[in-house]
GROMACS .gro file of C-alpha atoms in nm:
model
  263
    1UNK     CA    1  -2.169   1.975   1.188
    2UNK     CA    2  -1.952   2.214   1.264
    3UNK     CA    3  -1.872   2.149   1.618
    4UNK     CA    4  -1.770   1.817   1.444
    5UNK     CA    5  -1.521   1.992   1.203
    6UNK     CA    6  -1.338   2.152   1.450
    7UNK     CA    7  -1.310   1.804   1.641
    8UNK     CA    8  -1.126   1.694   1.317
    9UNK     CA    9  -0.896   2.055   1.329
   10UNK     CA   10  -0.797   2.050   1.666
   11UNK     CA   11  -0.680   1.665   1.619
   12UNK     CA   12  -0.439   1.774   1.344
   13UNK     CA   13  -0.122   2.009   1.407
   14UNK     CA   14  -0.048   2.341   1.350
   15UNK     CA   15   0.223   2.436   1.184
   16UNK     CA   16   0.372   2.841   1.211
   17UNK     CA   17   0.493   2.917   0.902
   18UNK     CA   18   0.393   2.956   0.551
   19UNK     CA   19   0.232   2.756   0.296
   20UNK     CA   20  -0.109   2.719   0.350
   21UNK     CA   21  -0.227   2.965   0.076
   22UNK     CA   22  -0.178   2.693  -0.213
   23UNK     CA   23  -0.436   2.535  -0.079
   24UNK     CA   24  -0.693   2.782  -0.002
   25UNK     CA   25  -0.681   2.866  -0.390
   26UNK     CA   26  -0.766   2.503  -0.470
   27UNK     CA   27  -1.016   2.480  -0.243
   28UNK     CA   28  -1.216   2.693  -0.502
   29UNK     CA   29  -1.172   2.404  -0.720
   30UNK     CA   30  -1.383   2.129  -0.564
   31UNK     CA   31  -1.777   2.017  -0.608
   32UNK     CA   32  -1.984   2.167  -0.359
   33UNK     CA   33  -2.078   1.851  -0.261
   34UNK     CA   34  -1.728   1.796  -0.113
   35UNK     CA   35  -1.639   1.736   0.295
   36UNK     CA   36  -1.545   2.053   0.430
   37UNK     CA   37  -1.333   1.848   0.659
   38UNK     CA   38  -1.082   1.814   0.387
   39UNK     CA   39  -1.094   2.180   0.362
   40UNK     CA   40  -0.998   2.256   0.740
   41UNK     CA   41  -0.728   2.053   0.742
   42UNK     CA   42  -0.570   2.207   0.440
   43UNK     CA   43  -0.615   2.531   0.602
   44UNK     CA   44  -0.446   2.459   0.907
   45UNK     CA   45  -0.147   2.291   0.730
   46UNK     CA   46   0.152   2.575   0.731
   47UNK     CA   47   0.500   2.391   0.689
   48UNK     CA   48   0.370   2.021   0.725
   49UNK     CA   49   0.185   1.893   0.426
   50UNK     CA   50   0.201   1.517   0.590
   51UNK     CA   51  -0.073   1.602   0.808
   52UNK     CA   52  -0.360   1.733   0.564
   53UNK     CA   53  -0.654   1.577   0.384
   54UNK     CA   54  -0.751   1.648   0.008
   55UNK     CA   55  -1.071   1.570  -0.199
   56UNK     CA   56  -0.918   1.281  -0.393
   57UNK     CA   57  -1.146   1.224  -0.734
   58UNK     CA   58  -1.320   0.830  -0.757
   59UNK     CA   59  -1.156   0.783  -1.100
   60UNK     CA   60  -0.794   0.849  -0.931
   61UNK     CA   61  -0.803   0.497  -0.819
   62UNK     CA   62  -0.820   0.172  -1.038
   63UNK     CA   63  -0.811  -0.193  -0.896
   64UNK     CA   64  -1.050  -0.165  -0.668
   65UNK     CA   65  -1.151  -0.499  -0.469
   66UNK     CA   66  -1.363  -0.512  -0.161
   67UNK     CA   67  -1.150  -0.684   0.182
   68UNK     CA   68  -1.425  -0.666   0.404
   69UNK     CA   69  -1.702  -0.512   0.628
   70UNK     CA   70  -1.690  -0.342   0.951
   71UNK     CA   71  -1.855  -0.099   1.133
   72UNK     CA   72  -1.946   0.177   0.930
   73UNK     CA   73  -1.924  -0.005   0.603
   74UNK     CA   74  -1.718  -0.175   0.353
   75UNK     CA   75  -1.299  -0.164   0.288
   76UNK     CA   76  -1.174  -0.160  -0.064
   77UNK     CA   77  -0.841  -0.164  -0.141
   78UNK     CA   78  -0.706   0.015  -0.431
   79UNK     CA   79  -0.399   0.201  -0.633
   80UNK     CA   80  -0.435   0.518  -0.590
   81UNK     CA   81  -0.278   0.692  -0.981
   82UNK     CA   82  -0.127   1.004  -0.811
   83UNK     CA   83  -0.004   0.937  -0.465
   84UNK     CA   84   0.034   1.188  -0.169
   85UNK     CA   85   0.123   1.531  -0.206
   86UNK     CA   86   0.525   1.565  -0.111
   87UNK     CA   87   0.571   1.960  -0.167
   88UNK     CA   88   0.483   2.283  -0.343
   89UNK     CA   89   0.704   2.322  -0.635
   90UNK     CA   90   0.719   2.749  -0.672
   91UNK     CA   91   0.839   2.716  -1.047
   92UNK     CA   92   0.530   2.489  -1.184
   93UNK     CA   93   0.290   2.641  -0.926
   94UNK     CA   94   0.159   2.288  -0.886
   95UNK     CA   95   0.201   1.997  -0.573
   96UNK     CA   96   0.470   1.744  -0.620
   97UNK     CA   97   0.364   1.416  -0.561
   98UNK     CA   98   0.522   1.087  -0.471
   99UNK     CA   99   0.483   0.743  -0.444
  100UNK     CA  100   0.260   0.727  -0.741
  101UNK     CA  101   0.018   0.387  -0.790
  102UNK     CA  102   0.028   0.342  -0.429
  103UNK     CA  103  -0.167   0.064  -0.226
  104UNK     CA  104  -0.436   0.255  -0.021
  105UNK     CA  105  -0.732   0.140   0.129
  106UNK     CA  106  -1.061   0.316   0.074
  107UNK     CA  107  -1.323   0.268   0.431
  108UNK     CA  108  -1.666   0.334   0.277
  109UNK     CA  109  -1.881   0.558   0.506
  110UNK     CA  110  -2.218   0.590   0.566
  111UNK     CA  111  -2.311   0.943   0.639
  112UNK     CA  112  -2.088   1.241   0.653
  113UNK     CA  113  -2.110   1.198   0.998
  114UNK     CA  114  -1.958   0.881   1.005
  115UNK     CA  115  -1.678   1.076   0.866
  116UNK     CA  116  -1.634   1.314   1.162
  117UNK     CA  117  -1.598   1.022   1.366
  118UNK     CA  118  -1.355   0.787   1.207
  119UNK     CA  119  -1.134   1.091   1.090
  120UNK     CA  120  -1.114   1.180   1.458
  121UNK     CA  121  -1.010   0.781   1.566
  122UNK     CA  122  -0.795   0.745   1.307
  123UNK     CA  123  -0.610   1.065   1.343
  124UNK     CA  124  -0.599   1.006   1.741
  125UNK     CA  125  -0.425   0.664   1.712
  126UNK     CA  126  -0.222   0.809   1.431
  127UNK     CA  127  -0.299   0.631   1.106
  128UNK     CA  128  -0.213   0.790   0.758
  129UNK     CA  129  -0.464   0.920   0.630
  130UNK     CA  130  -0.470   1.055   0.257
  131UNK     CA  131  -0.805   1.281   0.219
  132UNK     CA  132  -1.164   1.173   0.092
  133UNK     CA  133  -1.357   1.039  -0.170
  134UNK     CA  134  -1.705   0.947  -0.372
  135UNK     CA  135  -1.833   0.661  -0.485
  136UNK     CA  136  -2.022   0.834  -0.778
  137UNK     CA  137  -2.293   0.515  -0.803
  138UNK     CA  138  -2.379   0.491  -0.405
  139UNK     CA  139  -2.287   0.835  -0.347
  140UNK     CA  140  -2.119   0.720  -0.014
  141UNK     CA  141  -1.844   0.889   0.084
  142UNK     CA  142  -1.479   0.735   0.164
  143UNK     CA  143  -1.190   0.782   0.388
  144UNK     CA  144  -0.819   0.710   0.184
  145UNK     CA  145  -0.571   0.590   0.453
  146UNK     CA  146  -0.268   0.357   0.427
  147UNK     CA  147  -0.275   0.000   0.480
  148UNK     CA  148  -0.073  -0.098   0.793
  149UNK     CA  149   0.046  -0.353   0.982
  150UNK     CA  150  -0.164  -0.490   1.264
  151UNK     CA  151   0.177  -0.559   1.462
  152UNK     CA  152   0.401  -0.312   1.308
  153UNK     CA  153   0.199  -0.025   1.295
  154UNK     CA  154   0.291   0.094   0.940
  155UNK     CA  155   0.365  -0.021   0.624
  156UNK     CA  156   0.617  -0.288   0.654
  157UNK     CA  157   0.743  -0.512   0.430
  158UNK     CA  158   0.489  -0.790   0.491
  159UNK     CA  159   0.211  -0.508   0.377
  160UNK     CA  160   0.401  -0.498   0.054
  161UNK     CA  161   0.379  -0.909  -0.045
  162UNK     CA  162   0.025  -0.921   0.046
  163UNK     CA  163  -0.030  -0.652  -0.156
  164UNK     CA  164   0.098  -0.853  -0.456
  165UNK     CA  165  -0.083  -1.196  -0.367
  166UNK     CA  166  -0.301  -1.165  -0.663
  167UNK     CA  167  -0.030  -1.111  -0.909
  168UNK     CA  168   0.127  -1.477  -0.904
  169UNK     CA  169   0.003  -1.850  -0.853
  170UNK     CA  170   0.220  -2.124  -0.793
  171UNK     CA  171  -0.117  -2.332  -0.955
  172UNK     CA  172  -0.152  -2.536  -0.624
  173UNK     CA  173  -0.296  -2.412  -0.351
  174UNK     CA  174  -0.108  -2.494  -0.062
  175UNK     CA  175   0.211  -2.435  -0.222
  176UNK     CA  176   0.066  -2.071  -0.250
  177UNK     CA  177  -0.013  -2.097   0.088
  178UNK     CA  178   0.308  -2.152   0.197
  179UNK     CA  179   0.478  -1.891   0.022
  180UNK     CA  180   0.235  -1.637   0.152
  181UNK     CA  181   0.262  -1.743   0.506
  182UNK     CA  182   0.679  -1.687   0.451
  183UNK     CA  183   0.618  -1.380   0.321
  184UNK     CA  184   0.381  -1.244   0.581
  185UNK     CA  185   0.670  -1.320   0.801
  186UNK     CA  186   0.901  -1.068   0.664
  187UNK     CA  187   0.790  -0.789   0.818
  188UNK     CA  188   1.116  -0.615   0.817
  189UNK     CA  189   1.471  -0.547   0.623
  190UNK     CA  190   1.668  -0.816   0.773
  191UNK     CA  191   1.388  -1.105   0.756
  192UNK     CA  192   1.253  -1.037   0.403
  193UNK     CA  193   1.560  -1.254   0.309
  194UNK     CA  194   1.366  -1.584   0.439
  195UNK     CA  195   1.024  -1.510   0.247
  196UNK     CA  196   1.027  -1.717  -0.016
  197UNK     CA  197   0.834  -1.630  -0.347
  198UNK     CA  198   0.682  -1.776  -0.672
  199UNK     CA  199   0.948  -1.797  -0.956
  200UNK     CA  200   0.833  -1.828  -1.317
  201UNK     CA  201   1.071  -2.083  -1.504
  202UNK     CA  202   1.161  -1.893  -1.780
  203UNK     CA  203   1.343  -1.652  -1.503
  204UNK     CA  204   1.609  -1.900  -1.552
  205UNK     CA  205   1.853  -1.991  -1.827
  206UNK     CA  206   2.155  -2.199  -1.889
  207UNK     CA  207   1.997  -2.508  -1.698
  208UNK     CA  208   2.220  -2.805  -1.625
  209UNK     CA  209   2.128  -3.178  -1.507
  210UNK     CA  210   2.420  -3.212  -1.251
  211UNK     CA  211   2.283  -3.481  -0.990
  212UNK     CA  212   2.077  -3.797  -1.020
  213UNK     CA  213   1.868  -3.647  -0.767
  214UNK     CA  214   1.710  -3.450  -1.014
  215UNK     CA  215   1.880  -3.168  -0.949
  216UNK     CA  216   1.990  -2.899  -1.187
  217UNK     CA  217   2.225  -2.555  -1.167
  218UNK     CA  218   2.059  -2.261  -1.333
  219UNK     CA  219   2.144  -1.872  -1.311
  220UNK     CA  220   1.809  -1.690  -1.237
  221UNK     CA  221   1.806  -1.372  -1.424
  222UNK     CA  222   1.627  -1.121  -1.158
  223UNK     CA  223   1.836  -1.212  -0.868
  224UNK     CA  224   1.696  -1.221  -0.515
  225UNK     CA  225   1.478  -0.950  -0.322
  226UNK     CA  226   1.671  -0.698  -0.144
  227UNK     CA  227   1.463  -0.346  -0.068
  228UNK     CA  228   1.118  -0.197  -0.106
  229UNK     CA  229   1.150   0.109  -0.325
  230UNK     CA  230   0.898   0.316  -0.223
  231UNK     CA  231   0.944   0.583  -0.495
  232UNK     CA  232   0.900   0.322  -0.766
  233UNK     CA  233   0.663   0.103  -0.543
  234UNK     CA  234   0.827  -0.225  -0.639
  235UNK     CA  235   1.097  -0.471  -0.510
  236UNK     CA  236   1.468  -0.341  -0.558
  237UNK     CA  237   1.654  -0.717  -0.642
  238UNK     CA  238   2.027  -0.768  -0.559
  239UNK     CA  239   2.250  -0.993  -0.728
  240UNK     CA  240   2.126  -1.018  -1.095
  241UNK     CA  241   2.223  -1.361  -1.301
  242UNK     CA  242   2.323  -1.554  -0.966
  243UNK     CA  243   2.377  -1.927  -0.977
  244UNK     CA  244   2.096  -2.157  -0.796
  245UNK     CA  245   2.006  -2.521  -0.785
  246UNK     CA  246   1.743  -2.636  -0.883
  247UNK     CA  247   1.590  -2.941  -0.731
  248UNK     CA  248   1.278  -3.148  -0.839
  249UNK     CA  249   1.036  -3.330  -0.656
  250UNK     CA  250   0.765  -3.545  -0.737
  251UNK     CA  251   0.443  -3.402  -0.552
  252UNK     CA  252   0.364  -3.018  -0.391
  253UNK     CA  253   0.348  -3.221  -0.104
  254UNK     CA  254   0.690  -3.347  -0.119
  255UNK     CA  255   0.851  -2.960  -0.185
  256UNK     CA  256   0.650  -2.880   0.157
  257UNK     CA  257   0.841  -3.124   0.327
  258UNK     CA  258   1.185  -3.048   0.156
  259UNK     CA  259   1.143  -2.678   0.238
  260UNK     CA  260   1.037  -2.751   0.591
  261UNK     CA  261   1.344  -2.955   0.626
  262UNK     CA  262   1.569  -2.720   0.461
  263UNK     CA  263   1.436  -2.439   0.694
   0.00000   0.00000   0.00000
């Protein structure tokens, strides 16, 4: 085992500098039954807290839903309460932290072995990864890591909708499927302006019937999307109380079609 650990070591960077002592005094802190691979990587972090792993408690995450199986286990995504460490603040004598509620997903593992290995994958092809975890019912350990983009290789914008599928439904299912498929095309800045989303009706006021078309003019109170803001983890919207038309069609069907055409 630990040939193994310094595998996991020599895949992360050293640092010169100073820093590293913070966490030697927390490692005191954790269960015995903790990874030490967390441990060396803390260890040999100087200057560049981005690149260590931490022993991240179970209960620090809530919403946790399984995605799907693979080779060493299962992958649960999950919002993880505290979010990464950012920097050593000298006047609290505690770790900053940012990004806090973050999307994560948690890769259940096997054996501690298991661990070794994936750590060492992951790290190679440069994934995120946060630290470790314990399921406290199957005992099985966990690796935290980001979820990324199959095409962008981070967390892009398209990341960021699917992580909010499950908070809105249109009530129809291919009208949801439509919307997600736009929004899963958005992968950056400049083409989040085409993803179109789910708009609750009482985001609009001051409706008016101005066509026989059915169609109406409304202002919609929340304005279109504009940013990710990753310190607050939510949508930054541009352009609050802006006019829009509303126009009404018979069947979901018949909105596919209209959109289609319209795009």
């Amino acid at each position: 085992m630990a040939h193994s650990n310094n595998k996991v070591s020599s895949s992360i960077e050293e640092i010169k500098g100073d820093g590293s002592g913070e966490f030697e005094e927390t490692i005191e802190e954790f269960e015995e039954s903790n990874t030490k691979e967390s441990k060396d990587t803390q260890l040999s972090s100087h200057d560049n807290v981005k690149k260590v792993l931490e022993w991240i408690p179970y209960d620090r995450f809530h919403n946790i839903e399984y995605i799907a199986k693979y080779e060493f286990g299962e992958v649960y995504r999950a919002n993880w309460i505290d979010g990464n460490i950012f920097y050593w603040d000298n006047e609290n004598q505690n770790w900053k932290r940012k990004d806090h509620n973050m999307f994560v997903n948690l890769k259940n593992l096997n054996t501690p072995n298991n661990i070794v290995l994936e750590l060492t994958n992951k790290i190679n092809i440069e994934y995120k990864i946060h630290g470790i975890t314990q399921n406290p019912k199957t005992k099985n350990y966990m690796i935290v890591l980001d979820n990324i983009c199959d095409k962008c290789n981070h967390i892009c914008y398209a990341i960021h909708f699917q992580q909010n599928f499950k908070t809105w439904t249109s009530g129809n299912y291919n009208i949801d499927k439509l919307i997600q498929n736009s929004q899963l095309s958005g992968h950056t800045y400049y083409s989040v302006k085409y993803a179109l989303e789910w708009i609750p009706y009482n985001r609009f006021y001051d409706i008016k019937y101005i066509a026989k078309d059915e169609s109406y003019r409304a202002n919609w109170i929340d304005g279109n999307i504009s940013y990710w803001n990753d310190e607050n983890q939510n949508w930054k919207r541009e352009n609050y109380n802006m006019f829009v038309i509303l126009k009404s069609l018979d069947t979901p069907k018949h909105i596919i079609n209209e959109i289609e055409n319209e795009a």
